[in-house]
Each structure stands twice: as C-alpha cells, then as structure tokens.
Short mmCIF file of N, CA and C in Angstrom, two decimals:
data_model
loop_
_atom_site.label_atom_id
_atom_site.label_comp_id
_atom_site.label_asym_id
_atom_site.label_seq_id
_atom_site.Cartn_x
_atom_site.Cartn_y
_atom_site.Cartn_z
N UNK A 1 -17.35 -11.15 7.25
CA UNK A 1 -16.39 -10.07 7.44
C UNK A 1 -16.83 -8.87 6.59
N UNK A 2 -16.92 -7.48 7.31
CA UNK A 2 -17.58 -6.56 6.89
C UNK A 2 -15.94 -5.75 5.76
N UNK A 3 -16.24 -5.40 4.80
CA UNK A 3 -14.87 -4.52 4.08
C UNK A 3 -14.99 -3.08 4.26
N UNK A 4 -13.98 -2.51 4.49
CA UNK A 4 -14.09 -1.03 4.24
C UNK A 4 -14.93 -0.63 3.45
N UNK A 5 -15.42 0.46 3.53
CA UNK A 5 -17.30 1.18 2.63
C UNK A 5 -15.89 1.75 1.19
N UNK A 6 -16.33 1.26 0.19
CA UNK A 6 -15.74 1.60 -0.92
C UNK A 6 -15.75 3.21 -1.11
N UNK A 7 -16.79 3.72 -0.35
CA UNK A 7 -17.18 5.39 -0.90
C UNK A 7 -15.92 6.26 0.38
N UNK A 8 -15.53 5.68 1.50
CA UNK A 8 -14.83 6.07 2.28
C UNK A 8 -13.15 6.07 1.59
N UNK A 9 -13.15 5.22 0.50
CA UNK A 9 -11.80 4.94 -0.36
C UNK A 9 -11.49 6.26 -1.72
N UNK A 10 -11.45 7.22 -1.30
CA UNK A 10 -12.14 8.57 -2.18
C UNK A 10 -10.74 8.89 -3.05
N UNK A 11 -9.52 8.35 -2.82
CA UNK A 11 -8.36 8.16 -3.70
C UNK A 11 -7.89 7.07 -4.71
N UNK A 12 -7.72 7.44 -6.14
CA UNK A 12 -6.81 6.64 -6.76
C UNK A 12 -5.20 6.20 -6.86
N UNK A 13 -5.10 4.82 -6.57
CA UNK A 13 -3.26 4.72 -7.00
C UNK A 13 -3.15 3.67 -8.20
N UNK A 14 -1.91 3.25 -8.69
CA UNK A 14 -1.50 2.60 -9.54
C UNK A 14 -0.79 1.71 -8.64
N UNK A 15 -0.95 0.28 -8.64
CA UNK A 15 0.21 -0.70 -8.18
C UNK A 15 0.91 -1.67 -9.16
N UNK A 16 2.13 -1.62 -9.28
CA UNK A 16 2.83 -2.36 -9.80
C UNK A 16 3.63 -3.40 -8.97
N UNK A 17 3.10 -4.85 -9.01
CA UNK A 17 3.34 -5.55 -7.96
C UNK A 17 4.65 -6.42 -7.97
N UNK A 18 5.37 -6.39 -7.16
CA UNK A 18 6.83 -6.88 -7.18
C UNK A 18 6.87 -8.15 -6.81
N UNK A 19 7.72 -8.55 -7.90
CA UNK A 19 7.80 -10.08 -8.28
C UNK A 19 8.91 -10.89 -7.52
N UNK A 20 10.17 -10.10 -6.92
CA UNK A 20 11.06 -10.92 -7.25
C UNK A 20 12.05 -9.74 -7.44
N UNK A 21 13.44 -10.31 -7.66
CA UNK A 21 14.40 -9.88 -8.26
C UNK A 21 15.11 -11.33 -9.19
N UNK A 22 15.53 -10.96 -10.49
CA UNK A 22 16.42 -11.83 -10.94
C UNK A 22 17.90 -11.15 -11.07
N UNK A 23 18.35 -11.47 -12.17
CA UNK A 23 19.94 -11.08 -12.97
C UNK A 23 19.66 -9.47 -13.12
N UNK A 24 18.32 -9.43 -13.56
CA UNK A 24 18.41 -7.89 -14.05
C UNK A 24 17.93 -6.73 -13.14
N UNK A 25 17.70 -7.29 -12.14
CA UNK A 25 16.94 -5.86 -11.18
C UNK A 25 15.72 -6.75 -10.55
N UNK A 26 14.86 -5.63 -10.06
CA UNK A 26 13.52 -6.08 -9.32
C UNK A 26 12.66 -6.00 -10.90
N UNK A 27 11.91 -6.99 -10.23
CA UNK A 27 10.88 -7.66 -11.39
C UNK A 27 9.39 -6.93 -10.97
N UNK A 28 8.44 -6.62 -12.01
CA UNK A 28 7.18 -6.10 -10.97
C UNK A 28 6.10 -6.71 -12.37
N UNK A 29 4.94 -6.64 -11.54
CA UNK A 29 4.30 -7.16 -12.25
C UNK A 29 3.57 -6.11 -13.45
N UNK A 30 2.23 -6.33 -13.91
CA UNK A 30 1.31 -5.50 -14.98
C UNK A 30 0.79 -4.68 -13.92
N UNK A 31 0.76 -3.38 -14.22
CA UNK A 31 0.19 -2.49 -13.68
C UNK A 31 -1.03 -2.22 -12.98
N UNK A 32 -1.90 -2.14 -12.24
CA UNK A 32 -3.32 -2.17 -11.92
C UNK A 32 -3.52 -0.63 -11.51
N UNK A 33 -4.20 -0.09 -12.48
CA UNK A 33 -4.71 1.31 -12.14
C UNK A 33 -6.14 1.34 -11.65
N UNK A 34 -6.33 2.50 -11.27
CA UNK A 34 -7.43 2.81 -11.09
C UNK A 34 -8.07 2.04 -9.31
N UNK A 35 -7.43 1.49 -8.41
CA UNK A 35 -7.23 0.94 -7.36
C UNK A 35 -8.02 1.96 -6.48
N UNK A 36 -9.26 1.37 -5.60
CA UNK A 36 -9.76 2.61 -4.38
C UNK A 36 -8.81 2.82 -3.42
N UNK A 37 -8.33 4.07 -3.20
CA UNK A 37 -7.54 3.48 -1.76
C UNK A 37 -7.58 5.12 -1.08
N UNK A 38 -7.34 5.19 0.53
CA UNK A 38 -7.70 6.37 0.86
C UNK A 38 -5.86 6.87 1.41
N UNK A 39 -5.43 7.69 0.97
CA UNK A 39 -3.79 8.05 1.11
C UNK A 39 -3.50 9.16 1.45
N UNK A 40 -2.51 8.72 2.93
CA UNK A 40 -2.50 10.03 3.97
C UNK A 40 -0.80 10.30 3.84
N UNK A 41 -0.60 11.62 3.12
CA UNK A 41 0.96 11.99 2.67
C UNK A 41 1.25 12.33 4.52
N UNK A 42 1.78 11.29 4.91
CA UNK A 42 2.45 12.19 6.58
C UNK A 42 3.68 11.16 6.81
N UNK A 43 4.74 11.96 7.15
CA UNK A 43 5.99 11.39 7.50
C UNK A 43 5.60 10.95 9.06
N UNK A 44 6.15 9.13 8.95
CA UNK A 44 5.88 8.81 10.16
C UNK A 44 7.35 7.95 9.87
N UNK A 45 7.43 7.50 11.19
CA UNK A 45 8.78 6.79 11.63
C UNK A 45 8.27 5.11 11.33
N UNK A 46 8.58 3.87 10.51
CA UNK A 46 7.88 2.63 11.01
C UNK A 46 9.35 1.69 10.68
N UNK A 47 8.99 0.44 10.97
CA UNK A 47 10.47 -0.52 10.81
C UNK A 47 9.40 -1.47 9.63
N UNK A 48 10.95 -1.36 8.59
CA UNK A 48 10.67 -2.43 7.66
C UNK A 48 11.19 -3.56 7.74
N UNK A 49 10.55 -4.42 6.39
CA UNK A 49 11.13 -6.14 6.84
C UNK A 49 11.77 -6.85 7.99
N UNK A 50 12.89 -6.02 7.37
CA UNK A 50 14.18 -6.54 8.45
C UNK A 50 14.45 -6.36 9.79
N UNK A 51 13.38 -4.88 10.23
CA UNK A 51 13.50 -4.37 11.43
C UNK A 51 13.89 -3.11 11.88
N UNK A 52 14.54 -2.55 10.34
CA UNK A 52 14.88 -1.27 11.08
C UNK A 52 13.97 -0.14 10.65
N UNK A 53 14.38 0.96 11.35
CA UNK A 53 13.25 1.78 11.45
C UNK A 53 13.49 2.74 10.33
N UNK A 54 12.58 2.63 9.71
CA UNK A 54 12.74 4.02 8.39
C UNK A 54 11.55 4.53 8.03
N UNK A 55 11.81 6.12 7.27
CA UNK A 55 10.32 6.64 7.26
C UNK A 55 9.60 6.54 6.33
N UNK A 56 8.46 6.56 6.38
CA UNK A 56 7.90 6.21 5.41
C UNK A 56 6.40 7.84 5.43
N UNK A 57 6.26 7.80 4.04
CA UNK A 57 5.96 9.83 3.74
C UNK A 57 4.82 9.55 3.08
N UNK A 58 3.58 8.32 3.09
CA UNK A 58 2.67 7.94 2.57
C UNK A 58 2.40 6.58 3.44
N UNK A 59 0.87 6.61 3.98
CA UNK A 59 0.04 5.71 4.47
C UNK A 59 -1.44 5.19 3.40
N UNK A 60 -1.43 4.28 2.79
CA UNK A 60 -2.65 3.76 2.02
C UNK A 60 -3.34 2.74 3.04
N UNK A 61 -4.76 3.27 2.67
CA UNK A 61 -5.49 2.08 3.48
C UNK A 61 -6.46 1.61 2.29
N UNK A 62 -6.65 0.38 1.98
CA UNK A 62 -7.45 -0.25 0.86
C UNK A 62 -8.02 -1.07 0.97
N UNK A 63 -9.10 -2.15 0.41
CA UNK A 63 -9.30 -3.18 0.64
C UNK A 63 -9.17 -4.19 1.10
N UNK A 64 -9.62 -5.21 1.41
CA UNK A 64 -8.91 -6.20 2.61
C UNK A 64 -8.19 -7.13 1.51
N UNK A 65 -8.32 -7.21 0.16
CA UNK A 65 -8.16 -8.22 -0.89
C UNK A 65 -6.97 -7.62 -1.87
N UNK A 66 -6.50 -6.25 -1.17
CA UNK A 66 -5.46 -5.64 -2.15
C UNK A 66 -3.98 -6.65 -2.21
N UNK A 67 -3.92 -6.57 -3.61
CA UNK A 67 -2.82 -7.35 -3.93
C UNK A 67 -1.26 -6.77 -4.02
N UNK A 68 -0.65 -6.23 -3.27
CA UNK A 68 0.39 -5.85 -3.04
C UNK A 68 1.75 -5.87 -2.31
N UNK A 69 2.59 -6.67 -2.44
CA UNK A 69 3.77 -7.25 -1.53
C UNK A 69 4.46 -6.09 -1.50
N UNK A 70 5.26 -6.17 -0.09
CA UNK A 70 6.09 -5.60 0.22
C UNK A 70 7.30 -4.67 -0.85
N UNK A 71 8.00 -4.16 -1.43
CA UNK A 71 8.61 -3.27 -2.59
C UNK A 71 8.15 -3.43 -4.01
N UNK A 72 6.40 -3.20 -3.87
CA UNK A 72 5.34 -2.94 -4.64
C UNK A 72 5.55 -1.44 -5.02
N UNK A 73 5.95 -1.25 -6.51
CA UNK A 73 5.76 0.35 -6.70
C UNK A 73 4.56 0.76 -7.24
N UNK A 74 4.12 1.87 -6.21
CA UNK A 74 2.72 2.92 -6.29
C UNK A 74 2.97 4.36 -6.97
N UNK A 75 1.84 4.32 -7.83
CA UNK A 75 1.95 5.47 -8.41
C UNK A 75 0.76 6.43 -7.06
N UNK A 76 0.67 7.75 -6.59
CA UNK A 76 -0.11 8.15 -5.52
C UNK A 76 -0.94 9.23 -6.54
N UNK A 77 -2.06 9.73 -6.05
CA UNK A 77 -3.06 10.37 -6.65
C UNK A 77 -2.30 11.66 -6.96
N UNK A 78 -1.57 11.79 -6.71
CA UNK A 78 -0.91 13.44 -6.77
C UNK A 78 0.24 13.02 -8.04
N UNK A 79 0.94 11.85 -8.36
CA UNK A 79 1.38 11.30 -8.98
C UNK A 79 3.06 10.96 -9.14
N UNK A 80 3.08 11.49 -7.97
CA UNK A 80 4.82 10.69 -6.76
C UNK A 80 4.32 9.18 -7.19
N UNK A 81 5.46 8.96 -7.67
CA UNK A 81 6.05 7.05 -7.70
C UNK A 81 6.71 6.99 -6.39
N UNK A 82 5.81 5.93 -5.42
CA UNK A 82 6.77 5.82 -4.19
C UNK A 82 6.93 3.57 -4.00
N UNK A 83 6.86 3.38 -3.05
CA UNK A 83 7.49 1.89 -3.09
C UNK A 83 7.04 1.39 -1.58
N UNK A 84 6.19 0.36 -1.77
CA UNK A 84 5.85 0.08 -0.27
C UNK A 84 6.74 -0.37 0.62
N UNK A 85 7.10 -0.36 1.68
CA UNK A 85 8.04 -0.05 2.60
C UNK A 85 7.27 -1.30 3.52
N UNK A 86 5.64 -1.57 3.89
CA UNK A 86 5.00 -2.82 4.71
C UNK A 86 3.94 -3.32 4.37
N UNK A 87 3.49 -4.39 4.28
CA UNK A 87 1.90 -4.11 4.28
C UNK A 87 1.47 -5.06 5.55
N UNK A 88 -0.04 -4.52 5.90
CA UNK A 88 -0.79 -5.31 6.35
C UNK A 88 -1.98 -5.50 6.71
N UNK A 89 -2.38 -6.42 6.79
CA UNK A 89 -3.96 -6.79 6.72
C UNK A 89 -4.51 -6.85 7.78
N UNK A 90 -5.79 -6.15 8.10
CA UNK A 90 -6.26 -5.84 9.42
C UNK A 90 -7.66 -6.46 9.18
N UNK A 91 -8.02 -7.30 10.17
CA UNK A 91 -9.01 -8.61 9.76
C UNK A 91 -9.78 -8.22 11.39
N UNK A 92 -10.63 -7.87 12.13
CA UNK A 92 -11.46 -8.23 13.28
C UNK A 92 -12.81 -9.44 13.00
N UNK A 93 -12.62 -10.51 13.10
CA UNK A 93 -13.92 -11.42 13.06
C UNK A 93 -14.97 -11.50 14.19
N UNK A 94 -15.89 -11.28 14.15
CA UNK A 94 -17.02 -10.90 14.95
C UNK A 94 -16.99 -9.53 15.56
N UNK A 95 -16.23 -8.54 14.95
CA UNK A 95 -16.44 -7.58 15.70
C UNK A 95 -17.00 -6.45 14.74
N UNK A 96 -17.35 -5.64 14.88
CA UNK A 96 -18.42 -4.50 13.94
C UNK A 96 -17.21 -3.52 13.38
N UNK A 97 -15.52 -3.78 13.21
CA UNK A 97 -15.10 -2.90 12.46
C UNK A 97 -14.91 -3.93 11.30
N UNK A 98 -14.09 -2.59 9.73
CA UNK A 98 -14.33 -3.30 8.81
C UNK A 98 -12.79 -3.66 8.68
N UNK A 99 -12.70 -4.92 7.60
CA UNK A 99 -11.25 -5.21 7.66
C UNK A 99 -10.66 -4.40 6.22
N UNK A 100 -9.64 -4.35 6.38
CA UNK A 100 -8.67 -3.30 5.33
C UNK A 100 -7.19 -3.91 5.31
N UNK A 101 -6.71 -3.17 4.53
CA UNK A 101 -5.37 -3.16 4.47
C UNK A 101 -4.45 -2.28 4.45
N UNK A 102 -3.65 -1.89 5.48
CA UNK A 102 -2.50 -0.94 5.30
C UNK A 102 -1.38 -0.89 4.71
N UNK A 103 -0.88 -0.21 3.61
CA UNK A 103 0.53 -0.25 3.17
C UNK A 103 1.27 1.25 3.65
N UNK A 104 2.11 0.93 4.06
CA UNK A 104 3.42 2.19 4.69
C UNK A 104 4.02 2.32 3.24
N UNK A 105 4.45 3.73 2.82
CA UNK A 105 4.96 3.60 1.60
C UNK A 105 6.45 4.49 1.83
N UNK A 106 7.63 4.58 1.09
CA UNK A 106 8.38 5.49 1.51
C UNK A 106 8.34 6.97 0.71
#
C-alpha cells in the first residue's frame, strides 16, 4: 500500500486525541504536534456520527496511520482550535492511488 507523498502534506496541526468522557467532561489525550497534514479551510455540509448533517469549516487529509477519533481537538496551521466532526480512512489495494486519511473538522 502506497501512502500519501509526505512532501504533498505541506501543513502543520496539533491533535489532541479524545479519550472518552468521564464525571468531569471529555477526556483527550497528550498532545501530538508537529503532525503532516494538508488543510482545506472550506465550509462544506457533511453528517456526523449520528447522522445528521452539520458543517464542518476545515477538511485535513493525512496519513493513512493518523491517530485521531472522532471529537479529537485540532489545533490548524493558522491556529483556530477546531474538533473533528469524522474521520476516515481511504485504503485502495492494488490500485496506483495512495491511501490517506480524511478528518471533517467543525
């Protein structure tokens, strides 16, 4: 499986990866800076988790191995704290594109 060309990933974010919620709020994990990822600020319409449709004002595309669940908070290269809204992993086996990962952010 071929990965996205790292030099095509020409943006930095911060992910703070969400754990959970307990007693006290949402839980997130240790920070990971410095993350390749390529991030397109455009309001698009998409449905989260549950199904409904909400917008989301940031598209990241990253590695196929990025570690980030669903209400993962991102710091974006411009330096808006936003909150992933989907993710997903785009895998073609035997075929000549590369695999990545998309997160919808709000």
């Amino acid at each position: 499986m071929t990965a996205v060309p790292r030099w095509l990933l020409r943006h930095r974010i911060t992910i703070e990866p969400y754990l959970g919620t307990s007693a006290y709020g949402k839980q997130y994990g240790p920070a990971v800076a410095d993350v390749h990822a390529l991030v397109s600020e455009t309001v698009k319409t998409v449905r989260n988790k549950e199904g409904r449709e909400v917008i989301s004002t940031a598209q990241i595309i990253a590695e196929p191995d990025l570690a980030c669940p669903a209400e993962s908070r991102i710091t974006l290269p411009t330096g808006r704290r936003t909150t992933a809204i989907t993710v997903a992993h785009h895998t073609a086996p035997g075929l000549p594109v590369p695999a990545s990962t998309e997160v919808m952010c709000e």
